[in-house]
Structure formats: C-alpha cells, structure tokens
Amino acid sequence: MDENSSDRTSDPVLRQTSSSSTNNLNNQSENHFVIASCRRNEDQTTTGQQETSEESDTEERVLVAYCRSGKLGAAYCTLQTGELFILEEIVDRPPEYLMFLSLYRQVEPVCILLDGKNQGAFVQTVKKTVFDSDANDEGRCKLVFLSSQEYNFEACKRRISSLSLPTEPANCSDDERSLYLRTVIDYSQTQSVHALGALLRYLDLNWAKLSMDLHGKPQFLSLRIISLADIVTVDEDTYRGLQVFSAVAHPSAFKRGVRGSSREGLSLYQLFSRCASKLGQRRMRVLLQHPTSDLATLEMRQELIAYFMKPQSDALMRNICSSLRYIKNVHGILTKIKALSAKPYQWKSLYNTLYNAVLICEMCESAGKVSKFLEQLACFDNSKLYEMALYMNRIIDFDLSKTEGKFTVKPGVDPELDMKKQTMASLHGLMSETAKVEMERLPPYIQECSMLYMPHLGYLLGVKVWDDNLTAEDKELPDMKFMFQNNDYIHYKSKGCEELDVLIGDTYPEIVAHETRIMMRLTAVMLDHLHTLTALVDKCAELDCLIAISKVSKEFNYVRPTLSAEKVISIKAGRHPLYMLTCDSFVPNDVESSVHAGCVKILTGPNSSGKSVYMKQIGLIVYLAHVGSFVPAESAAVGVLRHIHTRIHTTECVAAHMSAFLIDLRQMALALQESTSNSLLIVDEFGKGTSATDGLALLAACLNTLLFRGDQCPHVLLATHYLQIKEYIVDTPIVRYLRFEYVIQDGEPVFLFRVCEGGATSSFALQVAAAAGLGPATVARAKLVMDSVMSNSLPPENKQITSKQNMCIEKVKNKLLTDI
Ligand SMILES: Nc1ncnc2c1ncn2[C@@H]1O[C@H](COP(=O)(O)OP(=O)(O)OP(=O)(O)O)[C@@H](O)[C@H]1O
C-alpha cells in the first residue's frame, strides 16, 4: 500500500469501478422503485445520524471479582466480541482493596458478579466503589449476586475445560482441548478459576438477555491473561487530588449521574487529549489508570516518545496520525456485522480501520530500528488483515452501498449476480414503457400513474387519487385489480404488471438475497481473524496515546526521566504540568529525596507560598514517569515505586457516611498501612479538621510511625502549619525541613515560591486574608485576638459588636412593649 496516499479512505480501483454502476442503479430508482427509493432516503437519514454516533459504541463488559484469603481473582468478558480475560491472581487487602479498584477503573464493567454468600468487607468495598463512581458519572454498573454453588471449584474447572476457543488446535478432542487450556490457565490460581468458572456459567444462562441473540450461545473469541502485578497503585483520591482526572458534573441536577453528561475539567487527561482517534483518547484513560513499575515497558514508551519529539520524525508522525484518524472501535462494528445488521458506513469503517492499520504497520517499517514499539508494529503479522482489506475492497461497492443503504457487491465478483443486475438495469426502460401503455388504457380523468415494485406483491401500478371521498366502487377500474390505497396513491395489479412479474420476477429481492449470501461469507472470513485485528487496533490506539504524549512533551519542553530500581527522587527545576499553563511566571523548584538526602521532607511556610503546588508537582512528575511519559523539569531521576498515596483532597461524600476529618484519617490510615520503602506519600495539612493540639498530636504520631521504619521509610512530602512539629517527632537525618522564601515589602510579605532549607517562622495568615478580601475591620479584630492568645490574656471588648448587640436588644424591647 502506498504510504503517501492522500486519500486513505478508498483506493483508486474502487472509485473507478463504482461510478458506472452507481449511475445505472440510481437511474432505476429515480422513477419506479418508489418504495425502494423512499426507503433509501429514510435509510440515508438514519445512516447520517448513526455515522455521527458510531464512535459512541462502547464495549460492555461483565466482570466477576472473587476475593478470598486476601487474594483477588477476576475474569471478565467483552460481550460484543466474546473476548475473555482472566486476571493473574493477586494479593489484595481490606479495607481499600486497591487492586480491585484499579481493575474496576480499567475494565469499566456494566455488571459485576459477586458471591451471594460472601457479604464481607470486599463486597462492601465493591458496593461503595460502584455507588461512588455512579455519583461521579463514571457510568452505571449493576451488581449481581450469584449463588455460591456457581463458584464450586470442580464445577468451575469443568466449565473451563470444555471452553472452545478459535485459537485451540484444529479438530482437537476433549482431552486435547483440556490440555491446550492448561497451557493458558494456571489452575493453581484458585480464585481466578472460581471467577472464570462463575462467569462462564452466568454467560451461558443469560446469553440471550445479554446479547439480544435469542437462540445463540456464547461464542468466545479469545482468552487472555491480564496482570496487575506491575501496577503502581494510585487511589481514587490521589487521582483527583493530583488532577490526573477531573470530571466536572453537569450543572443540571437532572443530568447528574447520566452516563456521558460530565466533562473533563483542567487535568492531565485533558492536557494529553491530543489523540488522533477517539479510540486513542479512550485508551489514554486506561494508560493513565495503569501507571506501571515495569522498567522495560516504560523504557519502550520513552524511546518512542523521544523519537517522535525529533524534528526529522515529523513527516512520519503526520502520516501515522492521518491514518490513525480512521482507526475505529471495531468491537461495536463487528457486533453489528456478526448480527448481519451492519450499515454500509460500518463496513466502510471496518475497511478503513483494516486498511489504515496495515498501512501504519508498513509505515513503521522505515523507523522500526529506532524504537522497539515501532519494531513491534512493523513485525506485526498482518498478512491476514491485508488479505481481508483486499477482499473487502474487491467485493464491496462502498459508494453504491452508501447510496443504496445496503451492502452492495461490485461488478465482476459474481457473474450470476451481474446478470441479475443487468436485468435490473434494463428494467428502467421497460417499466416506463409499461407505464405509458397503462396510461392509455386508464379512464381520461386519471392524469398520473407510476409503476413500482414491492417485495412479495411484485409490480404494481400506482394511480394518484383523482377525487375526494372516493367510495370502494369508485376505486374499481376496468381490467385492473384493486390492491390497496396508500396516502394519495391507489395501487392496482394491471395486465402490464402481471407481464412484468413473469418477465422479470423478483429480480430485486434476488439481488438482495445474493448479496446477503456474499456478505455472510465475507463476515465469516472477518470473524476468523478478529483476534488479530483487535490486537493490532489496540496497539495502534496505544501508539496514538504515545504520539499525543510526545506532542505535549515537545510543546512544553519535557525531559526524559532516568528510571532506576534505586530509592531516589531527584528533580531539577521541576514544574507543575498544569499550573505552568495558567501561570505566566511559574517558579521551578528542585527536590532531592533518597536515604542520603533524606526521604522525609517537612514543608512549612506562609499561607499561599506554594507548598501544595510544590508537592503536587513532585507527585505528578513521579506519576508521569511511571506512565512512560517525559516530565516537566530540567532533569529528573526517579526510582520505580509501587504506590503513590496522597492526603490532599477531601471529598465529603454522602455515600461514604464520613465527615471530612474522618475521610482525612481514612486516607492517612491507608497510606500508613499500604506504604513501603517504595512508596511516595504526599500529606497536605493533615489534622486541620480537629483542634490544633489534637491535630498536632495525630500528625506527630503518624510521622513517627513512618520514621521508626528507618531506611524502609517511604518518600514523604508533608506540608503543615504546625510549626512546632519538630519538637514532637524523632530526631533523625532522614527528615529535612524545607520552607518557602518571601521578602517583606512595605510591611507585607511577597512570596517568591522558591523552596529552601529550614523551617518557617510565620504563616502570614492575616496578610493573606486581607489580600483575599476579608474586611479590614475583621482582619484588625483577628490581629487583636491573636495577640491576646499569644500573651495568654483575654481579648479587649469589641465595641463595634457590643453596640450592635445593644441596638438589637433595644429593638426587641420596644416591640414587646408595643405588642403589650
Ligand atoms: N512555583 C510557583 N510559581 C508561581 N506561582 C506559584 C507557584 N507555586 C504556587 N504559586 C501560586 O501560589 C498560589 C498558592 O499556592 P499553594 O496553594 O501551593 O499555597 P500553599 O502554601 O499550599 O497555601 P496554604 O498553606 O494556604 O494551603 C497558587 O494558586 C499559585 O497561583
């Protein structure tokens, strides 16, 4: 295929051959196939509507999550394609079940199946997760509780052993199939076996309801193992706190909670929304939800991003992007094709996807050597897909299919079909002649008639109603058999119509039936190689995401972070990827966190001096490094982590039945419990939700818990206004104190947003409050109260308030007197 082809949607052969036949059938339909043409127009309207909504076709997935003895097993199925996935069993702990949360976010199921007997902490977490995400408009998900019998291990094993997959050896016996499945599934991972077995049972019993296929049985396309072993766990609050995602709910209360009604606010996801395809954009969500500690994957992504940031790869990037635009979500299209209800535009979309996916593989050949990712695409075995594209191109007349609103075959594919079409082409003249002859035979008061074809009724003469209030008797015409009236036309079977029935018969429906048979054969070929196609489409979607990241990295001068297995976070001149977009003079800052440089940083400083932004920027840089992205800094070295926890964002949630303070505590408890030496912990003003002494005590206790771990203490960034914290925690070299610089100008602090060593001495809360618009009288009073607290005395009487109070008392007195 030609790499530089400007028109990637169709090839020249298709355009030349289709034009003549288009004219033929268009002429036919113009006059006589009234019903056919009416239907065609209607079809075209709906086609237009669907074409725009085609991309909204999303996959629906049913997930089984089974957690026992601290291990999570899971399996899910994409209903549209019949792809099965089984999770490699993984340790998951209460109360948060972070692995389940990561899985839930990536799978986005429409239904979760749970063990009806098990109502423990796991089920509560699942319920809460589903409830919370519904509230956040992530989509509706149904919970179904199955009887525990469905999870019986032996029964599950039996169901799995009899699973038939297209990838199994041809004509294999039951024993051979069972042996083949043993190479795919590890039966010692009992929780995953329970999950897959229960899923198969559920699908078997409910397939008609789930797939709308009343008589069908589930057919599975593939079984793939997925793993969360490499995932860097990031909890939901951290995603929100760091603004990786930021869904803004629809302002209308009616629309809240409706799938798709929220939009993305300022977030990393929004920043990276530069994919060429919608599919890529969706894949970006999954990519961001799966930060990985797998160095090989990260380096492969970095390599690709680095390549596309070079000016000499601009041309290739442009070409790839223009092909990526045509890569569509084949899952939705293939469901329609499987059900034989695909519209012409869906066939065209599938062809474009195939054609452009193969083209991308070819384009990657030239650059394969410079990047492993491109090499994988260049070496992708796409010969079958290439053949599929060729078949489609040779068989389907896309232009005519669009006009006709149905699958239409090109001339030259099937001689028998061509003959039928030629008969149809000659029909135009024949029908006009017949109509003229019939006009002569009709009574003179009839001015207009037309011939039309209707399936099952054959050829009919349509006569325009010649008078109002015609009786049944009036409608009887000589030598004509009255058939029916439809709006302004009365339909008759005339002699001429009968002659046409004999002469041409049901040519039109025969053509349709013939073309449908060809379509079914083509569909069977497509479905045989569906697995290869979905794998390539997924790879293209990932390529789209990485190109989008490279565009952002290039535009904002991101650098490639050095990744290692060491415990280190070293960032020079780091910037906040979102604040730097909105702030003209963003001040970059460094951080050095390691066993030698101290891995616990306690930040103090005036209000609004930049503590939160600094901590979030480090969190985001570290997070970006684990997605494989470049980072906004002059240089960065990041040792791979297993967890990123934050205590930044407090969302009071009705569903959680927790106060803001309780949520803070829950986040902190989770961080203490889950964190290891390979974790990053960001804590912003913990303890502010209660009294100052209680807050300080809690903060010191939590910090000490971490510090007692010595070298195993995680990377900690902690901002606090408890300036005396130093006195209450262990004195150890792993703790370093940082503050934010400011200068005093005209008695007011001017913040420089520069971090330096040492502890702060004041919060300048009153100056910040005045700058934020709190009235001068209120600020002045606050100062008096503050001075009194400092000197351990009572504040002076507030004359303003007292006089107001006296006025109120007088008013009430007067009212009482008049009432009496
Ligand atoms: N590095 C920076 N360069 C430029 N402006 C900054 C920088 N960091 C922060 N700012 C500005 O300062 C504002 C306040 O920053 P931030 O919220 O981090 O302060 P803070 O010290 O956490 O305040 P508080 O203690 O009251 O929560 C930000 O909204 C931003 O406009």
Tab-separated table of N, CA, C and O in Angstrom, residues 21 25-26 28-29 33 36-37 39-47 50-51 340-348 395-410 417 420-421 424 453 455 507-519:
chain	number	residue	atom	x	y	z
A	21	SER	N	-21.699	1.798	-12.294
A	21	SER	CA	-22.820	1.049	-11.743
A	21	SER	C	-23.691	1.937	-10.866
A	21	SER	O	-24.896	1.772	-10.811
A	25	LEU	N	-27.944	2.127	-11.317
A	25	LEU	CA	-28.992	1.866	-10.330
A	25	LEU	C	-29.686	3.131	-9.863
A	25	LEU	O	-30.866	3.121	-9.565
A	26	ASN	N	-28.936	4.229	-9.875
A	26	ASN	CA	-29.576	5.487	-9.499
A	26	ASN	C	-30.700	5.814	-10.468
A	26	ASN	O	-31.772	6.241	-10.059
A	28	GLN	N	-32.428	3.756	-12.208
A	28	GLN	CA	-33.550	2.859	-11.999
A	28	GLN	C	-34.429	3.328	-10.853
A	28	GLN	O	-35.635	3.323	-10.939
A	29	SER	N	-33.766	3.718	-9.818
A	29	SER	CA	-34.532	4.021	-8.623
A	29	SER	C	-35.291	5.329	-8.733
A	29	SER	O	-36.298	5.524	-8.092
A	33	PHE	N	-38.835	2.602	-8.629
A	33	PHE	CA	-38.775	1.897	-7.342
A	33	PHE	C	-39.127	2.884	-6.254
A	33	PHE	O	-38.334	3.237	-5.404
A	36	ALA	N	-38.819	1.575	-2.921
A	36	ALA	CA	-37.394	1.337	-2.663
A	36	ALA	C	-36.668	2.641	-2.454
A	36	ALA	O	-35.904	2.788	-1.514
A	37	SER	N	-36.971	3.645	-3.326
A	37	SER	CA	-36.242	4.896	-3.187
A	37	SER	C	-36.652	5.625	-1.922
A	37	SER	O	-35.838	6.259	-1.268
A	39	ARG	N	-37.553	4.253	0.814
A	39	ARG	CA	-36.849	3.580	1.897
A	39	ARG	C	-35.376	3.991	1.907
A	39	ARG	O	-34.769	4.183	2.932
A	40	ARG	N	-34.897	4.153	0.650
A	40	ARG	CA	-33.488	4.545	0.566
A	40	ARG	C	-33.265	5.888	1.225
A	40	ARG	O	-32.345	6.062	2.000
A	41	ASN	N	-34.157	6.845	0.969
A	41	ASN	CA	-33.970	8.167	1.561
A	41	ASN	C	-34.005	8.099	3.068
A	41	ASN	O	-33.219	8.692	3.762
A	42	GLU	N	-34.988	7.307	3.570
A	42	GLU	CA	-35.092	7.183	5.034
A	42	GLU	C	-33.815	6.601	5.598
A	42	GLU	O	-33.254	7.065	6.558
A	43	ASP	N	-33.326	5.557	4.891
A	43	ASP	CA	-32.097	4.905	5.340
A	43	ASP	C	-30.948	5.874	5.400
A	43	ASP	O	-30.146	5.869	6.309
A	44	GLN	N	-30.906	6.748	4.356
A	44	GLN	CA	-29.787	7.673	4.321
A	44	GLN	C	-29.821	8.621	5.501
A	44	GLN	O	-28.809	8.955	6.070
A	45	THR	N	-31.050	9.002	5.888
A	45	THR	CA	-31.121	9.917	7.035
A	45	THR	C	-30.616	9.221	8.281
A	45	THR	O	-29.795	9.742	9.010
A	46	THR	N	-31.108	8.006	8.510
A	46	THR	CA	-30.673	7.322	9.730
A	46	THR	C	-29.191	7.030	9.674
A	46	THR	O	-28.496	7.123	10.647
A	47	THR	N	-28.698	6.709	8.451
A	47	THR	CA	-27.271	6.429	8.330
A	47	THR	C	-26.476	7.632	8.810
A	47	THR	O	-25.554	7.507	9.580
A	50	GLN	N	-26.490	7.841	12.504
A	50	GLN	CA	-25.688	6.833	13.174
A	50	GLN	C	-24.216	7.053	12.953
A	50	GLN	O	-23.408	6.762	13.794
A	51	GLU	N	-23.903	7.584	11.737
A	51	GLU	CA	-22.498	7.780	11.449
A	51	GLU	C	-21.856	8.676	12.489
A	51	GLU	O	-20.747	8.454	12.909
A	340	LEU	N	-25.444	-9.538	11.283
A	340	LEU	CA	-25.849	-9.243	9.895
A	340	LEU	C	-26.699	-7.977	9.808
A	340	LEU	O	-27.592	-7.866	8.983
A	341	SER	N	-26.453	-7.040	10.711
A	341	SER	CA	-27.248	-5.812	10.663
A	341	SER	C	-26.362	-4.578	10.504
A	341	SER	O	-26.765	-3.472	10.838
A	342	ALA	N	-25.148	-4.798	9.979
A	342	ALA	CA	-24.237	-3.656	9.829
A	342	ALA	C	-24.698	-2.743	8.696
A	342	ALA	O	-25.178	-3.211	7.673
A	343	LYS	N	-24.554	-1.463	8.920
A	343	LYS	CA	-24.904	-0.471	7.898
A	343	LYS	C	-23.697	-0.308	6.967
A	343	LYS	O	-22.560	-0.601	7.377
A	344	PRO	N	-23.934	0.231	5.757
A	344	PRO	CA	-22.811	0.389	4.832
A	344	PRO	C	-21.649	1.188	5.431
A	344	PRO	O	-20.493	0.859	5.234
A	345	TYR	N	-21.966	2.219	6.226
A	345	TYR	CA	-20.875	3.030	6.768
A	345	TYR	C	-20.044	2.224	7.767
A	345	TYR	O	-18.866	2.473	7.982
A	346	GLN	N	-20.695	1.218	8.376
A	346	GLN	CA	-19.937	0.401	9.331
A	346	GLN	C	-18.970	-0.535	8.592
A	346	GLN	O	-17.854	-0.753	9.047
A	347	TRP	N	-19.414	-1.027	7.429
A	347	TRP	CA	-18.490	-1.818	6.605
A	347	TRP	C	-17.333	-0.944	6.161
A	347	TRP	O	-16.184	-1.369	6.155
A	348	LYS	N	-17.677	0.274	5.792
A	348	LYS	CA	-16.645	1.214	5.328
A	348	LYS	C	-15.667	1.520	6.471
A	348	LYS	O	-14.456	1.560	6.267
A	395	ILE	N	-14.738	-6.779	-3.129
A	395	ILE	CA	-16.143	-7.204	-3.100
A	395	ILE	C	-17.131	-6.049	-2.905
A	395	ILE	O	-18.115	-5.926	-3.626
A	396	ILE	N	-16.838	-5.181	-1.930
A	396	ILE	CA	-17.874	-4.198	-1.557
A	396	ILE	C	-17.785	-2.938	-2.409
A	396	ILE	O	-16.712	-2.334	-2.544
A	397	ASP	N	-18.925	-2.535	-2.942
A	397	ASP	CA	-19.005	-1.260	-3.650
A	397	ASP	C	-19.450	-0.228	-2.607
A	397	ASP	O	-20.646	-0.051	-2.359
A	398	PHE	N	-18.442	0.434	-1.984
A	398	PHE	CA	-18.762	1.301	-0.844
A	398	PHE	C	-19.630	2.494	-1.246
A	398	PHE	O	-20.559	2.848	-0.538
A	399	ASP	N	-19.303	3.109	-2.394
A	399	ASP	CA	-20.073	4.288	-2.814
A	399	ASP	C	-21.527	3.927	-3.035
A	399	ASP	O	-22.441	4.597	-2.561
A	400	LEU	N	-21.714	2.827	-3.788
A	400	LEU	CA	-23.087	2.428	-4.098
A	400	LEU	C	-23.808	1.931	-2.842
A	400	LEU	O	-25.005	2.167	-2.676
A	401	SER	N	-23.061	1.265	-1.969
A	401	SER	CA	-23.674	0.800	-0.712
A	401	SER	C	-24.239	1.984	0.050
A	401	SER	O	-25.320	1.916	0.626
A	402	LYS	N	-23.488	3.085	0.025
A	402	LYS	CA	-23.935	4.284	0.739
A	402	LYS	C	-25.230	4.813	0.113
A	402	LYS	O	-26.193	5.134	0.810
A	403	THR	N	-25.241	4.867	-1.224
A	403	THR	CA	-26.432	5.386	-1.902
A	403	THR	C	-27.621	4.462	-1.668
A	403	THR	O	-28.740	4.918	-1.435
A	404	GLU	N	-27.370	3.158	-1.775
A	404	GLU	CA	-28.454	2.184	-1.673
A	404	GLU	C	-28.888	1.933	-0.222
A	404	GLU	O	-29.954	1.404	0.030
A	405	GLY	N	-27.984	2.248	0.703
A	405	GLY	CA	-28.289	1.995	2.127
A	405	GLY	C	-28.226	0.531	2.467
A	405	GLY	O	-28.822	0.077	3.441
A	406	LYS	N	-27.509	-0.257	1.661
A	406	LYS	CA	-27.361	-1.687	1.968
A	406	LYS	C	-26.038	-2.199	1.388
A	406	LYS	O	-25.442	-1.535	0.529
A	407	PHE	N	-25.622	-3.348	1.875
A	407	PHE	CA	-24.391	-3.969	1.399
A	407	PHE	C	-24.523	-4.236	-0.094
A	407	PHE	O	-25.424	-4.946	-0.534
A	408	THR	N	-23.645	-3.659	-0.916
A	408	THR	CA	-23.743	-3.828	-2.370
A	408	THR	C	-22.418	-4.341	-2.918
A	408	THR	O	-21.345	-3.838	-2.558
A	409	VAL	N	-22.525	-5.337	-3.788
A	409	VAL	CA	-21.326	-6.002	-4.307
A	409	VAL	C	-20.912	-5.369	-5.632
A	409	VAL	O	-21.754	-4.981	-6.446
A	410	LYS	N	-19.612	-5.311	-5.833
A	410	LYS	CA	-19.083	-4.714	-7.071
A	410	LYS	C	-19.326	-5.628	-8.266
A	410	LYS	O	-19.390	-6.859	-8.084
A	417	LEU	N	-24.725	-12.795	-10.212
A	417	LEU	CA	-25.232	-11.547	-9.639
A	417	LEU	C	-25.209	-10.439	-10.690
A	417	LEU	O	-26.146	-9.639	-10.801
A	420	LYS	N	-28.171	-10.640	-12.961
A	420	LYS	CA	-29.394	-10.132	-12.322
A	420	LYS	C	-29.389	-8.608	-12.322
A	420	LYS	O	-30.420	-7.967	-12.532
A	421	LYS	N	-28.209	-8.043	-12.115
A	421	LYS	CA	-28.137	-6.579	-12.073
A	421	LYS	C	-28.360	-5.978	-13.451
A	421	LYS	O	-28.930	-4.891	-13.589
A	424	MET	N	-31.915	-5.860	-14.057
A	424	MET	CA	-32.453	-4.705	-13.307
A	424	MET	C	-32.229	-3.409	-14.067
A	424	MET	O	-33.087	-2.535	-14.106
A	453	TYR	N	-42.320	-1.345	-7.619
A	453	TYR	CA	-42.110	-2.739	-7.250
A	453	TYR	C	-42.211	-2.862	-5.731
A	453	TYR	O	-41.664	-2.048	-4.996
A	455	PRO	N	-41.759	-5.904	-2.687
A	455	PRO	CA	-41.452	-7.300	-2.409
A	455	PRO	C	-42.747	-8.055	-2.078
A	455	PRO	O	-43.639	-7.497	-1.442
A	507	THR	N	-36.531	-10.012	-9.292
A	507	THR	CA	-35.097	-9.760	-9.508
A	507	THR	C	-34.472	-8.978	-8.353
A	507	THR	O	-33.405	-9.316	-7.872
A	508	TYR	N	-35.187	-7.960	-7.943
A	508	TYR	CA	-34.607	-7.097	-6.901
A	508	TYR	C	-34.354	-7.859	-5.597
A	508	TYR	O	-33.227	-7.861	-5.085
A	509	PRO	N	-35.389	-8.556	-5.048
A	509	PRO	CA	-35.089	-9.305	-3.824
A	509	PRO	C	-34.050	-10.393	-4.042
A	509	PRO	O	-33.281	-10.704	-3.127
A	510	GLU	N	-34.017	-10.927	-5.258
A	510	GLU	CA	-32.988	-11.942	-5.514
A	510	GLU	C	-31.593	-11.340	-5.442
A	510	GLU	O	-30.665	-11.951	-4.924
A	511	ILE	N	-31.484	-10.125	-5.960
A	511	ILE	CA	-30.174	-9.435	-5.885
A	511	ILE	C	-29.795	-9.238	-4.422
A	511	ILE	O	-28.679	-9.521	-3.992
A	512	VAL	N	-30.780	-8.774	-3.639
A	512	VAL	CA	-30.506	-8.526	-2.213
A	512	VAL	C	-30.094	-9.829	-1.533
A	512	VAL	O	-29.096	-9.885	-0.793
A	513	ALA	N	-30.822	-10.911	-1.810
A	513	ALA	CA	-30.504	-12.193	-1.166
A	513	ALA	C	-29.116	-12.673	-1.585
A	513	ALA	O	-28.333	-13.159	-0.759
A	514	HIS	N	-28.805	-12.473	-2.868
A	514	HIS	CA	-27.499	-12.901	-3.381
A	514	HIS	C	-26.373	-12.128	-2.689
A	514	HIS	O	-25.369	-12.692	-2.258
A	515	GLU	N	-26.597	-10.848	-2.589
A	515	GLU	CA	-25.575	-10.004	-1.953
A	515	GLU	C	-25.442	-10.341	-0.471
A	515	GLU	O	-24.353	-10.298	0.088
A	516	THR	N	-26.566	-10.698	0.155
A	516	THR	CA	-26.503	-11.063	1.579
A	516	THR	C	-25.672	-12.334	1.753
A	516	THR	O	-24.892	-12.449	2.707
A	517	ARG	N	-25.817	-13.281	0.812
A	517	ARG	CA	-25.026	-14.514	0.915
A	517	ARG	C	-23.534	-14.198	0.826
A	517	ARG	O	-22.726	-14.699	1.586
A	518	ILE	N	-23.203	-13.296	-0.092
A	518	ILE	CA	-21.783	-12.910	-0.237
A	518	ILE	C	-21.311	-12.220	1.043
A	518	ILE	O	-20.216	-12.470	1.547
A	519	MET	N	-22.193	-11.390	1.598
A	519	MET	CA	-21.834	-10.667	2.830
A	519	MET	C	-21.561	-11.654	3.971
A	519	MET	O	-20.625	-11.489	4.751
